[in-house]
Short mmCIF file of C-alpha atoms and ligand atoms in Angstrom, two decimals:
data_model
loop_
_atom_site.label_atom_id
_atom_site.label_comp_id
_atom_site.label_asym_id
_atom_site.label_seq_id
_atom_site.Cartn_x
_atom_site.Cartn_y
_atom_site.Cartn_z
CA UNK A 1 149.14 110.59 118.94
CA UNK A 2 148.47 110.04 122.62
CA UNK A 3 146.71 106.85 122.99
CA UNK A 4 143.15 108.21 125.03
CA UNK A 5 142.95 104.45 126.79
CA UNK A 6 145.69 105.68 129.01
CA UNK A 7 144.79 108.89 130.28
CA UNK A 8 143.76 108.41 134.05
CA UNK A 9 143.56 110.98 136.86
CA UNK A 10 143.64 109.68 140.14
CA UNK A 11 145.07 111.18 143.69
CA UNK A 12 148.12 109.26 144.02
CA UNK A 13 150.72 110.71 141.92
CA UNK A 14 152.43 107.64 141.68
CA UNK A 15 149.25 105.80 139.93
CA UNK A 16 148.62 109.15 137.77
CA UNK A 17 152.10 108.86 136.64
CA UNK A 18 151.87 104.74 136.17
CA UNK A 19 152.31 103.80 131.70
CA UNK A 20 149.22 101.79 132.30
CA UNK A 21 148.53 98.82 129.85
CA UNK A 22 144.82 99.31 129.55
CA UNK A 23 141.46 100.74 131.55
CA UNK A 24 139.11 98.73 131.98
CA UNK A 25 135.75 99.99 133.15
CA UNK A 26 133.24 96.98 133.39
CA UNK A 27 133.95 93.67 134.49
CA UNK A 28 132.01 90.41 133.79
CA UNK A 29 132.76 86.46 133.60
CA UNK A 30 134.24 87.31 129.45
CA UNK A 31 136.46 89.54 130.57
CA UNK A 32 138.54 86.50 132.27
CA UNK A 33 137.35 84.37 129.58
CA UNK A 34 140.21 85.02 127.12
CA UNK A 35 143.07 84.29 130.03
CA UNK A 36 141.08 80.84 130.98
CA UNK A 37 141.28 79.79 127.10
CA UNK A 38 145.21 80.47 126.50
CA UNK A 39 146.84 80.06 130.23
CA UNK A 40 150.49 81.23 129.04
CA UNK A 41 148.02 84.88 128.54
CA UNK A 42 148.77 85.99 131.85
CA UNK A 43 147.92 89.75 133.07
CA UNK A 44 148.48 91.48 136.25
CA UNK A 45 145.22 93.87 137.25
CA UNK A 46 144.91 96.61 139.28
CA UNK A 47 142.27 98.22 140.96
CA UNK A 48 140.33 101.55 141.56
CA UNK A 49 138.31 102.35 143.72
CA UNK A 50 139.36 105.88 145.70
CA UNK A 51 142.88 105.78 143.57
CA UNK A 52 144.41 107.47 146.97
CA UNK A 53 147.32 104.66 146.87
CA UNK A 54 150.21 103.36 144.23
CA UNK A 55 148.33 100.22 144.27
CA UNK A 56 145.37 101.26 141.90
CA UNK A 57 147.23 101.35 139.01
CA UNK A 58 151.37 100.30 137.50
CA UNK A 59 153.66 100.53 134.65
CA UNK A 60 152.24 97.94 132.32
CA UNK A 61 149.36 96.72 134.48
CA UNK A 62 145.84 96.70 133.61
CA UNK A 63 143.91 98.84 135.67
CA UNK A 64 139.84 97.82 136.73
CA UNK A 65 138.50 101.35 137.30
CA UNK A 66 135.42 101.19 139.25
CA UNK A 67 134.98 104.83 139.78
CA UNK A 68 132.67 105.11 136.38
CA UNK A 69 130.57 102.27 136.35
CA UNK A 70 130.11 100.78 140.16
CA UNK A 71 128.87 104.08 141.99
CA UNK A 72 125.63 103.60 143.09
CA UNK A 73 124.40 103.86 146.53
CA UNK A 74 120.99 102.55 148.01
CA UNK A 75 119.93 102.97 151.11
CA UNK A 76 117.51 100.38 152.41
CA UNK A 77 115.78 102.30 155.89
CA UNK A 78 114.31 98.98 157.10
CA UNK A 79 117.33 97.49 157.58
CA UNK A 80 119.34 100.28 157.80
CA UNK A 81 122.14 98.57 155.54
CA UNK A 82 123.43 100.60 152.64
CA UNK A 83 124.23 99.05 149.72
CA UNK A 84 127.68 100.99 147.50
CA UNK A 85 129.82 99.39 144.50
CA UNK A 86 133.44 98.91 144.68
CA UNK A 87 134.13 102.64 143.14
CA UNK A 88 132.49 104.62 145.76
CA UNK A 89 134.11 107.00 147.61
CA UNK A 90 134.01 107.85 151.76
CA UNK A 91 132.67 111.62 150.57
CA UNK A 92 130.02 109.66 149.03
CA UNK A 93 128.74 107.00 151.30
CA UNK A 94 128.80 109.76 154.37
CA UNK A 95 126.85 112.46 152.18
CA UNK A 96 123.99 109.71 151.29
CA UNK A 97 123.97 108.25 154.86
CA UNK A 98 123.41 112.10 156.51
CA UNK A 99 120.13 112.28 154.25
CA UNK A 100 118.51 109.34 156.80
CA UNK A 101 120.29 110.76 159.84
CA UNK A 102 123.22 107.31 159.54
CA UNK A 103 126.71 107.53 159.65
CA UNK A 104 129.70 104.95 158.80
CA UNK A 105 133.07 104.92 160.67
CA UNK A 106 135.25 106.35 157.77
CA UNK A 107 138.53 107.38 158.57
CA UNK A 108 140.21 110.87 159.11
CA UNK A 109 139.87 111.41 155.17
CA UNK A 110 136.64 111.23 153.33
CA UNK A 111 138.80 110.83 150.03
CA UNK A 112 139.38 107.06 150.22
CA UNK A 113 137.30 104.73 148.11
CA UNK A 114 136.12 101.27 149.72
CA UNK A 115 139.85 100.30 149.62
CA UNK A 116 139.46 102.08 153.47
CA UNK A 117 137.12 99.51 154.26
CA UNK A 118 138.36 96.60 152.69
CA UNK A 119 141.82 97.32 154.19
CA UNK A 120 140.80 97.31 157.79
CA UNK A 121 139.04 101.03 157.96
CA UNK A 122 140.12 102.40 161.08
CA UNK A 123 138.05 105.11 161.97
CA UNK A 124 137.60 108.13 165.17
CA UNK A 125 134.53 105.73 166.27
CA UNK A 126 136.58 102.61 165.67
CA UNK A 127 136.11 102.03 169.45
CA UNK A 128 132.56 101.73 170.37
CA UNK A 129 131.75 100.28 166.17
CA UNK A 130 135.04 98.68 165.36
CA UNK A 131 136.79 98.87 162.12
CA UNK A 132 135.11 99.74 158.79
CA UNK A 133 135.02 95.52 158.02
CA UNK A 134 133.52 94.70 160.54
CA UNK A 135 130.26 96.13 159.38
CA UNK A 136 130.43 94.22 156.05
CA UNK A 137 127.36 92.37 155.34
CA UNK A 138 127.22 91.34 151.91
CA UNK A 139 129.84 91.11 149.59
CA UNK A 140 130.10 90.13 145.57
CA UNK A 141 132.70 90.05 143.11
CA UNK A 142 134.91 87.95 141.33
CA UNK A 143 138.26 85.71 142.47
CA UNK A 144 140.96 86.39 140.62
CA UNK A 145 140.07 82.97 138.23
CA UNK A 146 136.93 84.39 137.28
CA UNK A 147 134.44 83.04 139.42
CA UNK A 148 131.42 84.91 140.75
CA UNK A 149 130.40 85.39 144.35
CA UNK A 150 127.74 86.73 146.00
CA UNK A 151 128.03 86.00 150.17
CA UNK A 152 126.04 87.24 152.64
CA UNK A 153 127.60 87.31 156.21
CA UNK A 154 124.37 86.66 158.24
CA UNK A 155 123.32 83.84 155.72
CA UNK A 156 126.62 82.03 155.60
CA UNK A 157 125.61 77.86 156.15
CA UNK A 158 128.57 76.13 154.37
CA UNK A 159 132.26 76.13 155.97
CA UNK A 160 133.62 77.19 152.62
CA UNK A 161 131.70 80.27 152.34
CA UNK A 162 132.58 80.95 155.86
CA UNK A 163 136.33 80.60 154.91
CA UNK A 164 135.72 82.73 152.39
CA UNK A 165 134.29 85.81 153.96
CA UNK A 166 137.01 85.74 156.45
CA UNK A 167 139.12 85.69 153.75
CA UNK A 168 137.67 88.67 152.77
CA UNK A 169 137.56 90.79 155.58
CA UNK A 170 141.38 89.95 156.26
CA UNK A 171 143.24 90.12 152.34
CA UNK A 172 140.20 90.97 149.48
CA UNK A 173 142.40 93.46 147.79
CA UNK A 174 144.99 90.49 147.42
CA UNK A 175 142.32 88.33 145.47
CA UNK A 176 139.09 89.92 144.61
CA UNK A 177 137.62 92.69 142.61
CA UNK A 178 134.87 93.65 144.99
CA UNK A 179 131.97 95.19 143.16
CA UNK A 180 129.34 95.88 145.37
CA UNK A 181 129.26 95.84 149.31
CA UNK A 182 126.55 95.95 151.56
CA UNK A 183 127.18 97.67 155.29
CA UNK A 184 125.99 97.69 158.72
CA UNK A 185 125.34 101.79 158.99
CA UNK A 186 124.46 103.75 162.61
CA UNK A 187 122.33 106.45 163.57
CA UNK A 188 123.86 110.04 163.51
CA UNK A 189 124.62 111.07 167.08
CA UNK A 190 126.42 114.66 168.43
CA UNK A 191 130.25 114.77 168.33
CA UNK A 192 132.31 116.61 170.71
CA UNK A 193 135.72 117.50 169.66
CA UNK A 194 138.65 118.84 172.07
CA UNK A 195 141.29 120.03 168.94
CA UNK A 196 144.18 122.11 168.77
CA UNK A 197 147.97 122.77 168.72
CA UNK A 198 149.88 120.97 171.66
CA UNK A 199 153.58 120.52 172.77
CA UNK A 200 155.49 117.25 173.22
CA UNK A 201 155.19 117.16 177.05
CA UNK A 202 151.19 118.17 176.29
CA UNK A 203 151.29 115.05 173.78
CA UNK A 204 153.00 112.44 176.01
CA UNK A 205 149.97 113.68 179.21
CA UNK A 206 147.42 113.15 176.57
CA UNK A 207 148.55 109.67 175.25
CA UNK A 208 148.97 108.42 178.58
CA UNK A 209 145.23 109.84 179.43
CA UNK A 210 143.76 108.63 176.32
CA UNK A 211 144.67 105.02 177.23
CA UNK A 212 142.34 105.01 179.81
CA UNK A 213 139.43 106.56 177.97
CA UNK A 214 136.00 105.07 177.58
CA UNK A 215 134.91 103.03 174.15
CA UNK A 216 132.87 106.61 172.91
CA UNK A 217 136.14 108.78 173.17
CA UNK A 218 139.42 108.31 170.82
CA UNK A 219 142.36 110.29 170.15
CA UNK A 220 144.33 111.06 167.06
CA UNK A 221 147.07 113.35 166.61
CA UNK A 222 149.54 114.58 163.22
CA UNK A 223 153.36 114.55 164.06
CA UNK A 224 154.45 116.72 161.65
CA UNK A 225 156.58 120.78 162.16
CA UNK A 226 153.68 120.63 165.15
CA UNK A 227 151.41 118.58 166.84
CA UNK A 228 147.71 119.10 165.87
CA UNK A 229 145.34 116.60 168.21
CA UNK A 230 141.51 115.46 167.90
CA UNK A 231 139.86 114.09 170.95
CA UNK A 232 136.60 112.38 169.51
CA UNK A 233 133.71 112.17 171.93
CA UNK A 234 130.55 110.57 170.73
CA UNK A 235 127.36 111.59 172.59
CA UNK A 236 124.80 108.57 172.24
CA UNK A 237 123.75 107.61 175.94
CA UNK A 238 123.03 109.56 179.07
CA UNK A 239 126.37 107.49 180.21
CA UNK A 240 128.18 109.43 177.05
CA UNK A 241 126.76 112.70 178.39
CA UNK A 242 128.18 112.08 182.06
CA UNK A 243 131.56 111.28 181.00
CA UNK A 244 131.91 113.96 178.51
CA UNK A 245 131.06 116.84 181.19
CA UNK A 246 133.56 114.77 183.50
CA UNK A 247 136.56 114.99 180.59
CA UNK A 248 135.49 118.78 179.42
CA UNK A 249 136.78 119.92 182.70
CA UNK A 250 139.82 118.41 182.68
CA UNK A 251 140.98 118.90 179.21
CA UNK A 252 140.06 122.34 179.64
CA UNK A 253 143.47 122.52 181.44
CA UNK A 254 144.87 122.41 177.99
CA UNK A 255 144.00 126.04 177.42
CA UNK A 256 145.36 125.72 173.26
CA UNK A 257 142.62 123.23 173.22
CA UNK A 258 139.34 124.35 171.55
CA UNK A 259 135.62 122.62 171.74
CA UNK A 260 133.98 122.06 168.79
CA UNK A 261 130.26 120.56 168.54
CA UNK A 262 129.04 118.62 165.42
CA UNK A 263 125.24 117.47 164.90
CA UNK A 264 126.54 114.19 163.52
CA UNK A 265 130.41 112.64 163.12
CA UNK A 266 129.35 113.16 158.98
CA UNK A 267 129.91 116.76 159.54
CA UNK A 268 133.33 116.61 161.35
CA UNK A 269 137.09 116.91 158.79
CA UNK A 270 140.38 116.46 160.03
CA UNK A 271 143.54 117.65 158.60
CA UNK A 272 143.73 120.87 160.24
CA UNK A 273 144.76 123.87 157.32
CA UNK A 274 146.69 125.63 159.62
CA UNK A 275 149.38 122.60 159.42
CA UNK A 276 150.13 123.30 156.24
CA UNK A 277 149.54 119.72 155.63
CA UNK A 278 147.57 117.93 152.30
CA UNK A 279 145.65 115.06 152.49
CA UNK A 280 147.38 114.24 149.31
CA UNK A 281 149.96 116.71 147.84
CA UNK A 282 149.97 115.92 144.19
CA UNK A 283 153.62 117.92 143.83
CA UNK A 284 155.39 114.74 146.02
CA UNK A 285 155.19 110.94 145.50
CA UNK A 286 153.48 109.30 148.37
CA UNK A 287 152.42 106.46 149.97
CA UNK A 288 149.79 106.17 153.28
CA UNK A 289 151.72 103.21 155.09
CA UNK A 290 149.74 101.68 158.25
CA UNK A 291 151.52 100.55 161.56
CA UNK A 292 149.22 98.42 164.32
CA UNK A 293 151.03 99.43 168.10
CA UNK A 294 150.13 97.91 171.51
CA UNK A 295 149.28 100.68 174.32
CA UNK A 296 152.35 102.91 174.97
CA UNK A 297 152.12 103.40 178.61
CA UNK A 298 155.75 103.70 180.13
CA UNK A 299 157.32 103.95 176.61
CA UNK A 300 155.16 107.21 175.50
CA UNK A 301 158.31 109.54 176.66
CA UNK A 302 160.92 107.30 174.46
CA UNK A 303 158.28 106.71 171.37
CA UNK A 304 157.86 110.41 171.02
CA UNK A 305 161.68 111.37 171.46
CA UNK A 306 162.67 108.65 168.46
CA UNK A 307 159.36 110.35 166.59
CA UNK A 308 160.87 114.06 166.44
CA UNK A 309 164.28 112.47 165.88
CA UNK A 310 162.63 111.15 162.75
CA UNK A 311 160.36 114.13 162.03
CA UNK A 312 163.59 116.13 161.77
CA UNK A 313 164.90 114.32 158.69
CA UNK A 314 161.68 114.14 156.72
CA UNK A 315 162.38 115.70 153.17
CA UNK A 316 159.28 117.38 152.69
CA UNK A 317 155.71 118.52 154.29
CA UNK A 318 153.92 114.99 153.07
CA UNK A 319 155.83 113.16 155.23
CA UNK A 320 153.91 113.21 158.72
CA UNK A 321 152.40 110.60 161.29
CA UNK A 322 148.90 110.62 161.84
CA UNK A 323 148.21 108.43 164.77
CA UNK A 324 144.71 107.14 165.43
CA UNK A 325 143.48 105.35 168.78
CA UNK A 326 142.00 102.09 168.49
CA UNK A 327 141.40 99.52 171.61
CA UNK A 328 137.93 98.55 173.16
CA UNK A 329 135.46 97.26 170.13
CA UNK A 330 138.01 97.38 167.73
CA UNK A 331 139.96 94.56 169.66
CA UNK A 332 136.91 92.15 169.74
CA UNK A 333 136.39 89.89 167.00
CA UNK A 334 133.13 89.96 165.28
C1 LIG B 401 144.51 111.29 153.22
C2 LIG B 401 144.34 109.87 153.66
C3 LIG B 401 143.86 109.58 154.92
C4 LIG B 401 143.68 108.25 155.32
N1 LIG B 401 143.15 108.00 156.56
C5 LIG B 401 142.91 106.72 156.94
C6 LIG B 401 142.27 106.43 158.18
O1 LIG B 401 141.90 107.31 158.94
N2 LIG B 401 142.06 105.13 158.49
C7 LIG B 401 142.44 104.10 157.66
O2 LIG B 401 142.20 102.92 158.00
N3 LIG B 401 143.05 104.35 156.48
C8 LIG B 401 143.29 105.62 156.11
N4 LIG B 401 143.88 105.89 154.90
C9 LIG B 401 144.39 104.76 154.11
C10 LIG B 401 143.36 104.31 153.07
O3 LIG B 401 142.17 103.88 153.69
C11 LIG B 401 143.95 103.12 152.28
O4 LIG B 401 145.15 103.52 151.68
C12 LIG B 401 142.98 102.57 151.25
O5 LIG B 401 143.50 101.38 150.69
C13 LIG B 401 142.69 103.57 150.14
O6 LIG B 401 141.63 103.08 149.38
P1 LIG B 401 141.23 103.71 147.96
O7 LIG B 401 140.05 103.01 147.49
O8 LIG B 401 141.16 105.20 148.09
O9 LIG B 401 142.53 103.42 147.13
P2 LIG B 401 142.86 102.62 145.76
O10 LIG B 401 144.22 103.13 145.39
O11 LIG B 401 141.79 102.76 144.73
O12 LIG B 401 142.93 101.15 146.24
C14 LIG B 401 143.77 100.76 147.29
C15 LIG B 401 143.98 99.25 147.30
O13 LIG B 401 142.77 98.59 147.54
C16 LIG B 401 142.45 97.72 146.47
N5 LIG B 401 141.04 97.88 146.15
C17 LIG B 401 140.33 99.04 146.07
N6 LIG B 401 139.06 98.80 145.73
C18 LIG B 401 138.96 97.47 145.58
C19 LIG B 401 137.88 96.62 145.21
N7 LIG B 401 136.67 97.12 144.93
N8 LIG B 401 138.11 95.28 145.14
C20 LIG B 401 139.33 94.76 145.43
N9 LIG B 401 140.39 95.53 145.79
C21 LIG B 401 140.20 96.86 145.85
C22 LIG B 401 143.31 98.15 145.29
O14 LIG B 401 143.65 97.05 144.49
C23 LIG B 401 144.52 98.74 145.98
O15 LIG B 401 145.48 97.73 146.24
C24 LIG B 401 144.05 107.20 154.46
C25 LIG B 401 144.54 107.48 153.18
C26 LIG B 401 144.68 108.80 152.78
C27 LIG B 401 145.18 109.09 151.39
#
């Protein structure tokens, strides 16, 4: 008989094929109670919150699923902070937000759970709001001995706690089971997007361009058969507006380059279909694996010459580079 405990569908193929030990589905100070009494009872735990990645769940591993039981969202409109457990996903937050006219810088997928933020989070408005962490407020959950904590950022007196929420915002997936999160959230504004098909030589002009653009544009483009690109322009301030008119008339030299217009950045998907890409194809085994780069400048020609050098040896359509532009906020430290 197949032992129900096990069964667990997640997006990563890897983690939906992992023999998992156990599931575990609510978490409290017993649950670490029986490992504190006997210390030779060691486990290893995993955890789920989006299950996009092989890290949510291994062969013989517990896995802490927080999709069932740490979903809820609140919205607080005085302070604008929104309040999510540690199993909510991107789709999620961004639907709730666009009720009060707020957005959050997710990234290019709205599958991820709060492992996007708690991971860094770089997002298409990255640039003028910095990463996804940045905006974390509050924080509880347990260290990996048990213990509780409940920090707020803007509240912080001690140097421990201090030492602590840094810790957080640089490794928590390394030694905490967040459970609830409380974020910094924005006010919807329009979104301009220049998107299309390009060539290499289009590419390498638009990278070097992009380098010089303004904190309320970015750029991201998937390597993959072809070259799709996104250029992201937020329209918040009369400023915005100005520079936007100034870069519509010289992108419009890219003629394969369409304009699309979006009420709020909550409305906007990437992964174009006409790649024939998945966000996640559950037929192959993948990973998402993150690379920080400096500006490419003078190396944009070489970097894309060794990319389509590698491109050509991929061994199937899930293997692709989606490159995201960070720089101006997202450099500052907060
Ligand atoms: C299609 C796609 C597009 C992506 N685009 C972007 C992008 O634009 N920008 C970007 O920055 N990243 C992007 N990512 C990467 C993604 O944000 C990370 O892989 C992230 O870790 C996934 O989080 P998850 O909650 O979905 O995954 P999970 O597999 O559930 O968790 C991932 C890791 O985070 C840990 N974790 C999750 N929740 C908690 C918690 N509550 N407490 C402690 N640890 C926890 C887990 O232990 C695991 O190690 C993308 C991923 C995919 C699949």
């Amino acid at each position: 008989m197949i032992d129900k405990s096990n069964l667990f569908k997640v997006p990563n193929s890897n983690s939906n094929d992992a023999k998992i030990k156990k599931i575990v589905y609510e978490i409290d100070k017993s649950f670490f109670e029986k490992f504190k009494k006997d210390s030779t009872n060691k486990e290893y735990l995993c955890i789920c919150s989006g299950g996009t990645t092989s890290g949510c769940a291994k062969d013989n591993y517990i896995t802490v699923d927080l999709r069932k039981n740490y979903n809820k969202i609140k919205f607080d409109k005085k302070t604008g902070i929104i309040n999510i457990g540690g199993g909510v996903l991107m789709d999620d937050l961004l639907k709730n937000l666009d009720k009060f006219n707020r957005t959050f810088p997710i990234g290019l997928s709205t599958l991820p759970g709060i492992g996007y933020i708690l991971t860094g989070g770089v997002s298409p408005l990255s640039r003028r709001y910095g990463l996804a962490i940045d905006s974390v407020i509050t924080v509880k959950g347990f260290f990996g001995n048990g213990e509780y904590f409940s920090l707020n950022k803007e509240k912080i007196i001690k140097e421990k706690e201090h030492k602590i929420m840094e810790g957080i915002k640089g490794a928590a997936p390394f030694f905490t089971i967040i459970t609830e999160i409380g974020l910094k959230t924005f006010k919807s504004y329009p979104i301009k997007i220049f998107e299309g098909f390009i060539n290499k030589n289009e590419l390498e002009e638009l990278i070097i361009k992009s380098e010089e653009f303004p904190k309320n544009m970015s750029t991201q483009w998937i390597f993959s058969d072809q070259i799709y690109i996104y250029i992201v322009v937020e329209i918040k301030t009369e400023k915005d507006k100005i520079l936007a008119e100034k870069y519509t008339v010289d992108l419009k030299k890219y003629s394969s380059l369409k304009i699309r217009n979006y009420k709020s950045f909550n409305d906007v998907r990437f992964f174009p279909k006409e790649l024939n890409l998945f966000e996640l194809n559950l037929s192959n085994h993948s990973e998402v694996i993150s690379l920080l780069g400096n500006d490419l400048k003078n190396n944009t020609k070489d970097f894309i010459a060794v990319l389509s050098e590698i491109n050509f040896l991929k061994p199937n359509k899930s293997c692709y580079v989606a490159s995201q532009q960070l720089g101006c906020n997202s450099n500052k430290k907060k």
